């Protein structure tokens, strides 16, 4: 159940300004990772769009302000291609048709609103995802990262075709199957900007990973915020 329903069309070479990865649908028609890939495949299965393969350090993300929202390498404030100071240890990406509305304040996080992007996903499986791959995942929990005063939820998930998937149903299972993994995730996202001279990121809820039920509520809320916006009409 890899969920690889969509193909990819690549423009340019990796680590260049021209590099773009587009999603393709039927008859290789170009479609949007953000707007055209469905969010929910069933009550408990979700679509995960991989933007960064585990073991990589190039910061790739869906270009939400471009037609067809291709995956491109992010830029620094100085206009250079952006790289993490160290390699990321998980597959990283987003949930389609979700949006962290900057005007929406999340319950339990007073005074903090969304970062204006789709929900981020940390996929903790042992298989390496391909950039632009669309995979079926189980949601396990979430961290409420606070980045530059904005809420930047990190949804924890695992691919359904991972060998450990049947053992994982909630955040407490992660510590049993992968001891220390939650702390590694917490610390990496807290500290990854420090080598660039920036302060540590903070967390809501005392830095504790929230359970699967909370994560699914966040997803459904972000999906409603997406549907109630005009974002989906921009192609």
mmCIF file of N, CA and C in Angstrom, residues 123-181:
data_model
loop_
_atom_site.group_PDB
_atom_site.id
_atom_site.type_symbol
_atom_site.label_atom_id
_atom_site.label_comp_id
_atom_site.label_asym_id
_atom_site.label_seq_id
_atom_site.Cartn_x
_atom_site.Cartn_y
_atom_site.Cartn_z
ATOM 1 N N UNK A 123 7.889 11.377 8.499
ATOM 2 C CA UNK A 123 7.597 9.957 8.285
ATOM 3 C C UNK A 123 8.766 9.162 8.842
ATOM 4 N N UNK A 124 8.511 8.319 9.863
ATOM 5 C CA UNK A 124 9.575 7.711 10.643
ATOM 6 C C UNK A 124 9.952 6.310 10.185
ATOM 7 N N UNK A 125 9.401 5.851 9.085
ATOM 8 C CA UNK A 125 9.709 4.505 8.608
ATOM 9 C C UNK A 125 11.158 4.360 8.173
ATOM 10 N N UNK A 126 11.550 3.128 7.910
ATOM 11 C CA UNK A 126 12.937 2.842 7.563
ATOM 12 C C UNK A 126 13.196 2.873 6.057
ATOM 13 N N UNK A 127 12.167 2.986 5.254
ATOM 14 C CA UNK A 127 12.350 3.067 3.804
ATOM 15 C C UNK A 127 12.554 4.519 3.380
ATOM 16 N N UNK A 128 13.358 4.708 2.363
ATOM 17 C CA UNK A 128 13.649 6.054 1.862
ATOM 18 C C UNK A 128 12.601 6.430 0.809
ATOM 19 N N UNK A 129 11.904 7.517 1.031
ATOM 20 C CA UNK A 129 10.906 7.995 0.077
ATOM 21 C C UNK A 129 11.575 8.810 -1.026
ATOM 22 N N UNK A 130 10.964 8.803 -2.199
ATOM 23 C CA UNK A 130 11.458 9.592 -3.319
ATOM 24 C C UNK A 130 10.817 10.974 -3.312
ATOM 25 N N UNK A 131 11.556 11.975 -3.727
ATOM 26 C CA UNK A 131 10.998 13.323 -3.826
ATOM 27 C C UNK A 131 9.815 13.303 -4.800
ATOM 28 N N UNK A 132 8.686 13.788 -4.337
ATOM 29 C CA UNK A 132 7.485 13.795 -5.157
ATOM 30 C C UNK A 132 6.668 12.525 -5.066
ATOM 31 N N UNK A 133 7.140 11.540 -4.315
ATOM 32 C CA UNK A 133 6.356 10.335 -4.129
ATOM 33 C C UNK A 133 5.137 10.611 -3.261
ATOM 34 N N UNK A 134 4.028 9.979 -3.591
ATOM 35 C CA UNK A 134 2.803 10.115 -2.800
ATOM 36 C C UNK A 134 2.550 8.767 -2.134
ATOM 37 N N UNK A 135 2.591 8.751 -0.810
ATOM 38 C CA UNK A 135 2.547 7.515 -0.053
ATOM 39 C C UNK A 135 1.346 7.500 0.900
ATOM 40 N N UNK A 136 0.880 6.299 1.202
ATOM 41 C CA UNK A 136 -0.193 6.123 2.171
ATOM 42 C C UNK A 136 0.414 5.944 3.557
ATOM 43 N N UNK A 137 -0.040 6.748 4.526
ATOM 44 C CA UNK A 137 0.544 6.700 5.858
ATOM 45 C C UNK A 137 -0.514 6.568 6.947
ATOM 46 N N UNK A 138 -0.057 6.074 8.097
ATOM 47 C CA UNK A 138 -0.831 6.082 9.328
ATOM 48 C C UNK A 138 -0.331 7.244 10.173
ATOM 49 N N UNK A 139 -1.243 7.977 10.776
ATOM 50 C CA UNK A 139 -0.885 9.092 11.646
ATOM 51 C C UNK A 139 -0.729 8.585 13.075
ATOM 52 N N UNK A 140 0.391 8.970 13.715
ATOM 53 C CA UNK A 140 0.720 8.459 15.038
ATOM 54 C C UNK A 140 0.684 9.512 16.127
ATOM 55 N N UNK A 141 0.879 10.768 15.776
ATOM 56 C CA UNK A 141 0.920 11.826 16.767
ATOM 57 C C UNK A 141 1.381 13.126 16.147
ATOM 58 N N UNK A 142 1.808 14.076 16.977
ATOM 59 C CA UNK A 142 2.233 15.378 16.456
ATOM 60 C C UNK A 142 3.008 16.151 17.509
ATOM 61 N N UNK A 143 3.936 16.973 17.039
ATOM 62 C CA UNK A 143 4.607 17.978 17.864
ATOM 63 C C UNK A 143 4.112 19.350 17.430
ATOM 64 N N UNK A 144 3.861 20.231 18.402
ATOM 65 C CA UNK A 144 3.473 21.609 18.093
ATOM 66 C C UNK A 144 4.726 22.484 18.138
ATOM 67 N N UNK A 145 5.478 22.493 17.054
ATOM 68 C CA UNK A 145 6.681 23.313 16.980
ATOM 69 C C UNK A 145 6.300 24.784 16.886
ATOM 70 N N UNK A 146 7.044 25.637 17.577
ATOM 71 C CA UNK A 146 6.852 27.082 17.502
ATOM 72 C C UNK A 146 8.073 27.672 16.807
ATOM 73 N N UNK A 147 7.875 28.170 15.604
ATOM 74 C CA UNK A 147 8.972 28.658 14.770
ATOM 75 C C UNK A 147 8.738 30.135 14.461
ATOM 76 N N UNK A 148 9.625 30.999 14.967
ATOM 77 C CA UNK A 148 9.474 32.447 14.753
ATOM 78 C C UNK A 148 8.102 32.947 15.183
ATOM 79 N N UNK A 149 7.614 32.423 16.297
ATOM 80 C CA UNK A 149 6.343 32.877 16.855
ATOM 81 C C UNK A 149 5.111 32.336 16.154
ATOM 82 N N UNK A 150 5.282 31.356 15.269
ATOM 83 C CA UNK A 150 4.156 30.759 14.555
ATOM 84 C C UNK A 150 4.086 29.261 14.850
ATOM 85 N N UNK A 151 2.863 28.733 14.837
ATOM 86 C CA UNK A 151 2.681 27.300 15.043
ATOM 87 C C UNK A 151 3.013 26.569 13.743
ATOM 88 N N UNK A 152 3.868 25.580 13.845
ATOM 89 C CA UNK A 152 4.287 24.795 12.687
ATOM 90 C C UNK A 152 4.177 23.320 13.066
ATOM 91 N N UNK A 153 2.948 22.812 13.038
ATOM 92 C CA UNK A 153 2.697 21.432 13.454
ATOM 93 C C UNK A 153 3.553 20.451 12.663
ATOM 94 N N UNK A 154 4.085 19.455 13.360
ATOM 95 C CA UNK A 154 4.826 18.364 12.751
ATOM 96 C C UNK A 154 4.059 17.069 13.027
ATOM 97 N N UNK A 155 3.385 16.579 11.999
ATOM 98 C CA UNK A 155 2.603 15.360 12.137
ATOM 99 C C UNK A 155 3.534 14.151 12.041
ATOM 100 N N UNK A 156 3.446 13.248 12.997
ATOM 101 C CA UNK A 156 4.243 12.028 13.007
ATOM 102 C C UNK A 156 3.465 10.914 12.320
ATOM 103 N N UNK A 157 4.110 10.233 11.381
ATOM 104 C CA UNK A 157 3.403 9.213 10.619
ATOM 105 C C UNK A 157 4.381 8.120 10.183
ATOM 106 N N UNK A 158 3.814 7.021 9.692
ATOM 107 C CA UNK A 158 4.623 5.946 9.132
ATOM 108 C C UNK A 158 3.939 5.386 7.899
ATOM 109 N N UNK A 159 4.729 5.074 6.889
ATOM 110 C CA UNK A 159 4.176 4.476 5.677
ATOM 111 C C UNK A 159 3.493 3.152 6.003
ATOM 112 N N UNK A 160 2.372 2.908 5.352
ATOM 113 C CA UNK A 160 1.620 1.686 5.628
ATOM 114 C C UNK A 160 2.341 0.432 5.152
ATOM 115 N N UNK A 161 3.285 0.583 4.221
ATOM 116 C CA UNK A 161 4.017 -0.581 3.740
ATOM 117 C C UNK A 161 5.326 -0.795 4.493
ATOM 118 N N UNK A 162 5.572 -0.017 5.563
ATOM 119 C CA UNK A 162 6.762 -0.228 6.376
ATOM 120 C C UNK A 162 6.570 -1.477 7.231
ATOM 121 N N UNK A 163 7.659 -2.207 7.457
ATOM 122 C CA UNK A 163 7.566 -3.460 8.205
ATOM 123 C C UNK A 163 7.111 -3.265 9.639
ATOM 124 N N UNK A 164 7.263 -2.045 10.180
ATOM 125 C CA UNK A 164 6.861 -1.786 11.558
ATOM 126 C C UNK A 164 5.467 -1.178 11.662
ATOM 127 N N UNK A 165 4.809 -0.948 10.531
ATOM 128 C CA UNK A 165 3.544 -0.203 10.541
ATOM 129 C C UNK A 165 2.473 -0.869 11.404
ATOM 130 N N UNK A 166 2.402 -2.188 11.372
ATOM 131 C CA UNK A 166 1.361 -2.884 12.137
ATOM 132 C C UNK A 166 1.573 -2.773 13.646
ATOM 133 N N UNK A 167 2.789 -2.419 14.058
ATOM 134 C CA UNK A 167 3.096 -2.300 15.476
ATOM 135 C C UNK A 167 2.846 -0.902 16.018
ATOM 136 N N UNK A 168 2.561 0.041 15.134
ATOM 137 C CA UNK A 168 2.443 1.442 15.523
ATOM 138 C C UNK A 168 1.040 1.959 15.242
ATOM 139 N N UNK A 169 0.373 2.429 16.287
ATOM 140 C CA UNK A 169 -0.956 3.017 16.138
ATOM 141 C C UNK A 169 -1.099 4.345 16.855
ATOM 142 N N UNK A 170 -0.179 4.648 17.761
ATOM 143 C CA UNK A 170 -0.259 5.901 18.519
ATOM 144 C C UNK A 170 1.147 6.307 18.933
ATOM 145 N N UNK A 171 1.254 7.503 19.488
ATOM 146 C CA UNK A 171 2.574 8.050 19.779
ATOM 147 C C UNK A 171 3.323 7.217 20.821
ATOM 148 N N UNK A 172 2.600 6.626 21.769
ATOM 149 C CA UNK A 172 3.290 5.833 22.794
ATOM 150 C C UNK A 172 3.909 4.572 22.210
ATOM 151 N N UNK A 173 3.391 4.087 21.074
ATOM 152 C CA UNK A 173 3.980 2.923 20.426
ATOM 153 C C UNK A 173 5.341 3.245 19.820
ATOM 154 N N UNK A 174 5.553 4.495 19.461
ATOM 155 C CA UNK A 174 6.814 4.878 18.833
ATOM 156 C C UNK A 174 7.979 4.616 19.773
ATOM 157 N N UNK A 175 7.810 4.966 21.034
ATOM 158 C CA UNK A 175 8.888 4.772 22.004
ATOM 159 C C UNK A 175 9.151 3.294 22.256
ATOM 160 N N UNK A 176 8.129 2.464 22.118
ATOM 161 C CA UNK A 176 8.297 1.029 22.319
ATOM 162 C C UNK A 176 9.057 0.399 21.156
ATOM 163 N N UNK A 177 8.658 0.748 19.937
ATOM 164 C CA UNK A 177 9.248 0.142 18.733
ATOM 165 C C UNK A 177 10.573 0.798 18.359
ATOM 166 N N UNK A 178 10.640 2.115 18.493
ATOM 167 C CA UNK A 178 11.843 2.877 18.158
ATOM 168 C C UNK A 178 12.283 3.702 19.375
ATOM 169 N N UNK A 179 12.885 3.064 20.373
ATOM 170 C CA UNK A 179 13.258 3.791 21.601
ATOM 171 C C UNK A 179 14.136 5.003 21.293
ATOM 172 N N UNK A 180 13.780 6.133 21.901
ATOM 173 C CA UNK A 180 14.550 7.355 21.730
ATOM 174 C C UNK A 180 14.202 8.173 20.506
ATOM 175 N N UNK A 181 13.331 7.658 19.655
ATOM 176 C CA UNK A 181 13.034 8.357 18.399
ATOM 177 C C UNK A 181 12.339 9.692 18.625
#
